[in-house]
Short mmCIF file of C-alpha atoms and ligand atoms in Angstrom, two decimals:
data_model
loop_
_atom_site.label_atom_id
_atom_site.label_comp_id
_atom_site.label_asym_id
_atom_site.label_seq_id
_atom_site.Cartn_x
_atom_site.Cartn_y
_atom_site.Cartn_z
CA UNK A 89 -1.86 -19.70 -40.44
CA UNK A 90 -1.76 -15.98 -38.16
CA UNK A 91 -0.87 -12.96 -40.23
CA UNK A 92 0.86 -10.06 -38.45
CA UNK A 93 -0.39 -6.74 -37.98
CA UNK A 94 1.54 -4.17 -39.44
CA UNK A 95 2.30 -2.61 -36.18
CA UNK A 96 3.85 -5.57 -35.07
CA UNK A 97 6.39 -5.79 -37.93
CA UNK A 98 9.30 -4.06 -35.16
CA UNK A 99 8.27 -6.71 -32.11
CA UNK A 100 8.53 -9.69 -34.86
CA UNK A 101 12.12 -8.67 -36.31
CA UNK A 102 13.06 -8.48 -32.86
CA UNK A 103 12.21 -11.78 -32.35
CA UNK A 104 13.14 -13.01 -35.05
CA UNK A 105 16.65 -11.74 -34.26
CA UNK A 106 16.32 -13.27 -30.69
CA UNK A 107 15.95 -16.84 -32.66
CA UNK A 108 19.04 -16.57 -34.80
CA UNK A 109 20.74 -16.01 -32.47
CA UNK A 110 19.66 -18.64 -30.16
CA UNK A 111 19.33 -16.54 -27.56
CA UNK A 112 14.90 -16.68 -27.32
CA UNK A 113 14.04 -15.91 -23.23
CA UNK A 114 12.24 -19.14 -21.39
CA UNK A 115 9.68 -16.24 -20.79
CA UNK A 116 8.32 -13.66 -22.81
CA UNK A 117 5.44 -10.65 -21.63
CA UNK A 118 3.86 -9.31 -24.19
CA UNK A 119 2.34 -5.40 -22.89
CA UNK A 120 1.14 -2.60 -24.60
CA UNK A 121 -3.11 -1.62 -24.20
CA UNK A 122 -6.06 -4.11 -25.48
CA UNK A 123 -6.80 -4.09 -28.52
CA UNK A 124 -2.87 -4.49 -30.41
CA UNK A 125 -3.01 -7.97 -30.99
CA UNK A 126 -0.60 -8.96 -28.55
CA UNK A 127 -1.96 -13.00 -28.14
CA UNK A 128 -2.03 -13.09 -32.02
CA UNK A 129 1.54 -12.04 -31.96
CA UNK A 130 2.27 -15.14 -29.40
CA UNK A 131 0.43 -17.74 -31.28
CA UNK A 132 2.25 -16.61 -34.54
CA UNK A 133 5.77 -17.36 -32.23
CA UNK A 134 3.85 -20.71 -30.81
CA UNK A 135 3.03 -21.27 -34.29
CA UNK A 136 6.87 -20.66 -35.78
CA UNK A 137 8.23 -22.51 -33.36
CA UNK A 138 6.56 -25.67 -33.27
CA UNK A 139 6.15 -26.06 -37.41
CA UNK A 140 8.65 -28.53 -38.91
CA UNK A 141 9.55 -26.40 -41.41
CA UNK A 142 9.65 -23.10 -41.08
CA UNK A 143 10.75 -20.46 -44.01
CA UNK A 144 13.85 -18.29 -43.69
CA UNK A 145 11.82 -15.90 -41.88
CA UNK A 146 10.96 -17.73 -39.14
CA UNK A 147 6.98 -18.27 -40.74
CA UNK A 148 5.52 -21.65 -39.99
CA UNK A 149 4.93 -23.58 -43.30
CA UNK A 150 1.10 -23.83 -42.74
CA UNK A 151 1.49 -27.78 -43.75
CA UNK A 152 3.45 -30.02 -42.02
CA UNK A 153 2.10 -32.06 -39.28
CA UNK A 154 2.65 -29.38 -36.29
CA UNK A 155 1.29 -27.10 -38.56
CA UNK A 156 -2.48 -29.34 -39.26
CA UNK A 157 -2.77 -29.90 -35.33
CA UNK A 158 -1.78 -26.14 -34.63
CA UNK A 159 -4.62 -25.35 -37.24
CA UNK A 160 -6.73 -27.44 -35.70
CA UNK A 161 -6.05 -26.28 -32.12
CA UNK A 162 -5.57 -29.54 -30.45
CA UNK A 163 -1.39 -29.72 -30.77
CA UNK A 164 0.04 -31.62 -27.95
CA UNK A 165 2.83 -29.08 -27.62
CA UNK A 166 0.51 -25.89 -26.91
CA UNK A 167 -1.19 -24.97 -24.29
CA UNK A 168 -2.88 -21.83 -24.21
CA UNK A 169 -4.44 -20.74 -20.76
CA UNK A 170 -6.69 -17.73 -20.24
CA UNK A 171 -10.25 -17.21 -18.12
CA UNK A 172 -12.44 -19.19 -18.45
CA UNK A 173 -15.24 -15.79 -18.81
CA UNK A 174 -14.55 -11.92 -19.18
CA UNK A 175 -13.43 -10.38 -15.77
CA UNK A 176 -12.98 -13.56 -14.32
CA UNK A 177 -9.84 -14.52 -12.98
CA UNK A 178 -6.99 -17.95 -14.16
CA UNK A 179 -7.18 -19.69 -11.41
CA UNK A 180 -4.68 -22.14 -9.87
CA UNK A 181 -5.68 -25.51 -11.05
CA UNK A 182 -5.25 -24.05 -14.89
CA UNK A 183 -1.40 -23.38 -13.82
CA UNK A 184 -1.39 -26.69 -11.98
CA UNK A 185 -2.16 -28.76 -15.22
CA UNK A 186 0.31 -26.28 -17.13
CA UNK A 187 2.72 -27.73 -14.86
CA UNK A 188 1.81 -31.15 -15.40
CA UNK A 189 2.10 -30.65 -19.00
CA UNK A 190 5.54 -28.81 -18.18
CA UNK A 191 7.08 -32.10 -16.88
CA UNK A 192 6.53 -34.16 -20.08
CA UNK A 193 8.76 -34.11 -22.87
CA UNK A 194 7.90 -32.26 -26.55
CA UNK A 195 6.02 -35.00 -28.37
CA UNK A 196 6.02 -33.46 -31.98
CA UNK A 197 8.09 -30.95 -32.26
CA UNK A 198 11.46 -29.38 -30.40
CA UNK A 199 9.87 -27.02 -28.00
CA UNK A 200 6.99 -27.03 -26.11
CA UNK A 201 4.92 -23.49 -26.01
CA UNK A 202 2.29 -21.79 -23.38
CA UNK A 203 0.18 -18.80 -23.77
CA UNK A 204 -0.84 -16.90 -20.72
CA UNK A 205 -3.36 -14.27 -22.16
CA UNK A 206 -4.09 -11.54 -19.49
CA UNK A 207 -1.82 -13.22 -17.31
CA UNK A 208 -2.97 -10.05 -14.73
CA UNK A 209 -6.00 -11.75 -14.11
CA UNK A 210 -4.00 -15.37 -12.53
CA UNK A 211 -5.49 -15.63 -8.59
CA UNK A 212 -2.41 -14.75 -5.88
CA UNK A 213 -2.15 -18.32 -5.77
CA UNK A 214 -2.02 -19.16 -9.75
CA UNK A 215 0.97 -16.57 -9.66
CA UNK A 216 2.63 -18.11 -6.79
CA UNK A 217 2.63 -21.44 -8.73
CA UNK A 218 3.44 -19.90 -12.04
CA UNK A 219 7.02 -18.09 -10.56
CA UNK A 220 8.12 -21.88 -9.70
CA UNK A 221 7.94 -22.77 -12.92
CA UNK A 222 9.75 -19.45 -13.94
CA UNK A 223 12.18 -19.80 -11.36
CA UNK A 224 13.57 -23.37 -12.91
CA UNK A 225 12.25 -23.09 -16.15
CA UNK A 226 12.07 -26.59 -18.58
CA UNK A 227 14.90 -25.92 -21.55
CA UNK A 228 12.31 -26.96 -24.27
CA UNK A 229 9.30 -24.67 -22.90
CA UNK A 230 8.62 -21.19 -24.56
CA UNK A 231 6.03 -19.06 -21.70
CA UNK A 232 4.15 -16.01 -23.43
CA UNK A 233 2.18 -14.44 -20.73
CA UNK A 234 0.48 -11.03 -22.78
CA UNK A 235 -1.29 -8.52 -20.38
CA UNK A 236 -2.81 -4.83 -20.83
CA UNK A 237 -2.35 -3.80 -17.52
CA UNK A 238 1.42 -5.18 -16.47
CA UNK A 239 1.63 -3.51 -13.12
CA UNK A 240 -1.15 -5.58 -11.75
CA UNK A 241 1.25 -8.85 -12.54
CA UNK A 242 3.78 -9.68 -9.24
CA UNK A 243 7.00 -7.77 -9.34
CA UNK A 244 8.33 -11.36 -8.92
CA UNK A 245 6.58 -12.73 -12.31
CA UNK A 246 7.48 -9.23 -14.13
CA UNK A 247 11.36 -9.74 -13.38
CA UNK A 248 11.67 -13.03 -14.40
CA UNK A 249 10.09 -12.39 -18.38
CA UNK A 250 11.13 -10.18 -20.95
CA UNK A 251 9.12 -7.71 -21.56
CA UNK A 252 8.32 -6.51 -24.90
CA UNK A 253 6.30 -3.72 -25.20
CA UNK A 254 3.98 -2.94 -28.09
CA UNK A 255 2.36 0.53 -28.97
CA UNK A 256 -0.04 1.57 -31.00
CA UNK A 257 0.39 3.05 -34.66
CA UNK A 258 0.69 6.69 -35.91
CA UNK A 259 -2.96 7.87 -36.48
CA UNK A 260 -2.07 7.92 -40.68
CA UNK A 261 -1.11 3.86 -40.47
CA UNK A 262 -4.26 3.32 -38.24
CA UNK A 263 -6.39 5.00 -41.10
CA UNK A 264 -4.71 3.06 -43.68
CA UNK A 265 -4.57 -0.46 -42.18
CA UNK A 266 -8.93 0.59 -41.78
CA UNK A 267 -9.27 1.54 -44.37
CA UNK A 268 -8.01 -2.15 -45.63
CA UNK A 269 -10.13 -3.49 -43.57
CA UNK A 270 -12.97 -1.85 -45.49
CA UNK A 271 -13.67 0.78 -42.23
CA UNK A 272 -13.84 4.08 -43.20
CA UNK A 273 -13.02 6.74 -40.74
CA UNK A 274 -11.19 10.03 -40.77
CA UNK A 275 -8.56 11.64 -38.22
CA UNK A 276 -11.27 13.92 -36.41
CA UNK A 277 -13.14 10.60 -35.65
CA UNK A 278 -10.21 9.04 -34.64
CA UNK A 279 -9.41 11.60 -32.38
CA UNK A 280 -13.34 11.49 -30.74
CA UNK A 281 -12.72 7.99 -30.03
CA UNK A 282 -9.44 7.90 -29.07
CA UNK A 283 -10.38 7.91 -24.43
CA UNK A 284 -11.58 4.44 -24.95
CA UNK A 285 -9.66 2.60 -27.96
CA UNK A 286 -6.60 4.62 -26.97
CA UNK A 287 -5.42 4.77 -30.84
CA UNK A 288 -5.27 0.77 -30.53
CA UNK A 289 -6.86 -0.55 -34.36
CA UNK A 290 -8.50 -3.39 -32.82
CA UNK A 291 -10.10 -1.86 -30.76
CA UNK A 292 -11.18 1.35 -32.91
CA UNK A 293 -12.53 -1.72 -35.74
CA UNK A 294 -14.74 -2.89 -32.79
CA UNK A 295 -15.79 0.40 -32.34
CA UNK A 296 -16.74 1.40 -35.61
CA UNK A 297 -18.28 -2.24 -36.01
CA UNK A 298 -20.61 -2.45 -32.92
CA UNK A 299 -22.85 0.19 -31.17
CA UNK A 300 -19.59 1.13 -29.50
CA UNK A 301 -20.00 4.17 -31.07
CA UNK A 302 -23.30 5.03 -30.30
CA UNK A 303 -23.06 4.42 -26.86
CA UNK A 304 -20.03 6.81 -27.28
CA UNK A 305 -21.96 9.53 -28.71
CA UNK A 306 -24.95 8.98 -26.49
CA UNK A 307 -23.38 9.52 -23.46
CA UNK A 308 -21.54 12.77 -24.46
CA UNK A 309 -25.05 14.49 -25.21
CA UNK A 310 -26.38 12.95 -21.95
CA UNK A 311 -23.28 14.43 -20.48
CA UNK A 312 -23.72 18.00 -21.98
CA UNK A 313 -27.57 17.91 -20.74
CA UNK A 314 -26.32 16.84 -17.21
CA UNK A 315 -24.28 19.82 -17.25
CA UNK A 316 -27.39 21.79 -18.74
CA UNK A 317 -30.18 21.59 -16.62
CA UNK A 318 -31.00 19.63 -13.63
CA UNK A 319 -32.01 15.62 -15.19
CA UNK A 320 -33.60 12.52 -13.60
CA UNK A 321 -30.67 10.75 -12.17
CA UNK A 322 -32.36 7.47 -11.62
CA UNK A 323 -33.71 7.68 -14.79
CA UNK A 324 -30.35 8.40 -16.50
CA UNK A 325 -28.47 6.34 -13.59
CA UNK A 326 -30.47 3.03 -15.42
CA UNK A 327 -29.57 3.77 -18.53
CA UNK A 328 -25.67 3.75 -18.46
CA UNK A 329 -26.11 0.75 -16.86
CA UNK A 330 -25.78 -1.01 -20.39
CA UNK A 331 -22.41 0.54 -20.81
CA UNK A 332 -19.00 -0.08 -19.50
CA UNK A 333 -18.97 2.54 -16.55
CA UNK A 334 -15.04 2.96 -16.34
CA UNK A 335 -14.88 3.28 -20.02
CA UNK A 336 -17.53 5.67 -19.51
CA UNK A 337 -16.11 7.52 -16.98
CA UNK A 338 -12.53 7.62 -18.63
CA UNK A 339 -14.57 9.21 -21.34
CA UNK A 340 -15.59 12.12 -18.96
CA UNK A 341 -12.69 12.35 -17.89
CA UNK A 342 -10.95 13.10 -21.21
CA UNK A 343 -14.03 15.37 -21.35
CA UNK A 344 -13.35 17.72 -18.98
CA UNK A 345 -9.77 17.76 -19.44
CA UNK A 346 -10.45 18.95 -23.24
CA UNK A 347 -12.29 21.56 -21.62
CA UNK A 348 -9.28 22.80 -19.22
CA UNK A 349 -7.03 22.44 -21.76
CA UNK A 350 -9.02 25.25 -23.78
CA UNK A 351 -9.33 27.10 -20.64
CA UNK A 352 -6.05 27.41 -20.39
CA UNK A 353 -4.23 26.98 -23.30
CA UNK A 354 -6.73 29.01 -25.63
CA UNK A 355 -9.17 30.95 -23.12
CA UNK A 356 -12.05 29.71 -25.07
CA UNK A 357 -14.40 27.85 -22.34
CA UNK A 358 -16.26 30.07 -20.46
CA UNK A 359 -16.68 27.38 -17.41
CA UNK A 360 -14.86 28.08 -14.51
CA UNK A 361 -11.45 25.39 -13.96
CA UNK A 362 -12.09 24.73 -10.68
CA UNK A 363 -15.41 23.38 -10.87
CA UNK A 364 -14.09 21.36 -13.60
CA UNK A 365 -11.65 19.99 -10.72
CA UNK A 366 -14.33 18.94 -8.74
CA UNK A 367 -16.06 17.09 -11.41
CA UNK A 368 -12.31 15.03 -12.16
CA UNK A 369 -12.68 14.49 -8.49
CA UNK A 370 -15.97 12.78 -9.04
CA UNK A 371 -15.01 10.98 -11.63
CA UNK A 372 -12.10 9.28 -10.59
CA UNK A 373 -13.85 8.82 -7.05
CA UNK A 374 -15.99 6.77 -9.42
CA UNK A 375 -13.82 5.15 -10.97
CA UNK A 376 -12.18 4.10 -7.83
CA UNK A 377 -15.93 2.57 -6.16
CA UNK A 378 -16.63 0.33 -9.82
CA UNK A 379 -12.70 -0.91 -10.04
CA UNK A 380 -13.05 -1.82 -5.88
CA UNK A 381 -13.95 -5.71 -5.39
CA UNK A 382 -16.56 -4.19 -2.63
CA UNK A 383 -19.91 -5.42 -4.49
CA UNK A 384 -20.90 -1.84 -5.10
CA UNK A 385 -24.70 -0.86 -6.09
CA UNK A 386 -23.41 0.53 -9.56
CA UNK A 387 -26.86 2.03 -10.53
CA UNK A 388 -26.30 3.76 -7.13
CA UNK A 389 -22.87 4.75 -7.54
CA UNK A 390 -23.89 6.40 -11.18
CA UNK A 391 -27.20 8.28 -9.57
CA UNK A 392 -24.34 9.62 -6.69
CA UNK A 393 -21.97 10.69 -9.81
CA UNK A 394 -24.47 12.54 -11.24
CA UNK A 395 -26.44 14.35 -8.41
CA UNK A 396 -22.77 15.75 -7.57
CA UNK A 397 -22.50 16.94 -10.88
CA UNK A 398 -25.68 18.94 -11.29
CA UNK A 399 -24.95 20.19 -7.79
CA UNK A 400 -21.67 21.53 -8.97
CA UNK A 401 -22.87 22.58 -12.64
CA UNK A 402 -25.92 24.67 -10.89
CA UNK A 403 -23.20 26.55 -8.65
CA UNK A 404 -22.74 28.50 -11.53
CA UNK A 405 -24.20 28.54 -14.57
CA UNK A 406 -21.53 29.27 -16.94
CA UNK A 407 -20.59 25.77 -17.29
CA UNK A 408 -23.88 24.74 -19.68
CA UNK A 409 -22.29 27.44 -21.84
CA UNK A 410 -18.68 25.57 -22.56
CA UNK A 411 -19.42 22.59 -24.80
CA UNK A 412 -16.16 20.56 -25.27
CA UNK A 413 -14.81 21.10 -28.23
CA UNK A 414 -14.21 18.73 -29.77
CA UNK A 415 -17.57 16.71 -28.60
ZN1 ZN B 613 4.85 -26.24 -40.34
#
């Protein structure tokens, strides 16, 4: 059965208190950055609600008929809805299927549970269709929505759910958990990873066990070079296409902000702040274009970005002398 992560304990206790008071809402919205295990937490709650003999702490027994069906992924009273492919939408047909299923009474357990992962991926019509269900919730159903981007969810959906926000644990707890996963890392490395992990333990673990960390370092290196001397933007922009470009832009934004921090707080960085602000503008503009629904040519966008950064950097030679301290 699903084990909770250490940083989810407080939220679980909050849920447990609600269960004991028989005040569990019909719709829960679990929010927080990616990499905190929100869907796992929702899955854990579904298991416990459906279990025919949960223990005193509301953990599923793991052996009853209902638990066996959950383990096999074929429980008739449970539905898991998600986008069919990463980056795609949750379609209205998926919500219609959910509504049909909710009109039936539970067949094994006393509850019916639904998880909608990354609910912000619902199309407009899917969200409208779900809204009707939220307005008239069936008495025996618990809907659990998760999202990394709560502001992309319509207010009408948000306002009909009980929101629970998960936060990343502190650095020491994260280091302890990573060590238990046999991942050796120190606080300095974690700080370097922070721009794209947002300190979420599962994202950090993923970065350490895949080539994301190498990608991160390569981008830092390329960017430093870009500030120092003219490079071939066509070649570099093509190489960067293998990365998650939005993450890359956030990484660069963090890099520049660190330089600005040093400039204003310690006067240690030598570049001119107005050049940094111009680069910040370029980064923000590129993020906007990359996130736009218009299908811009990403290679051209990055080429453009690189040419602009080089032009800004070359207006004064001082930028090249100012590597960000935490690179
Ligand atoms: Zn059970």
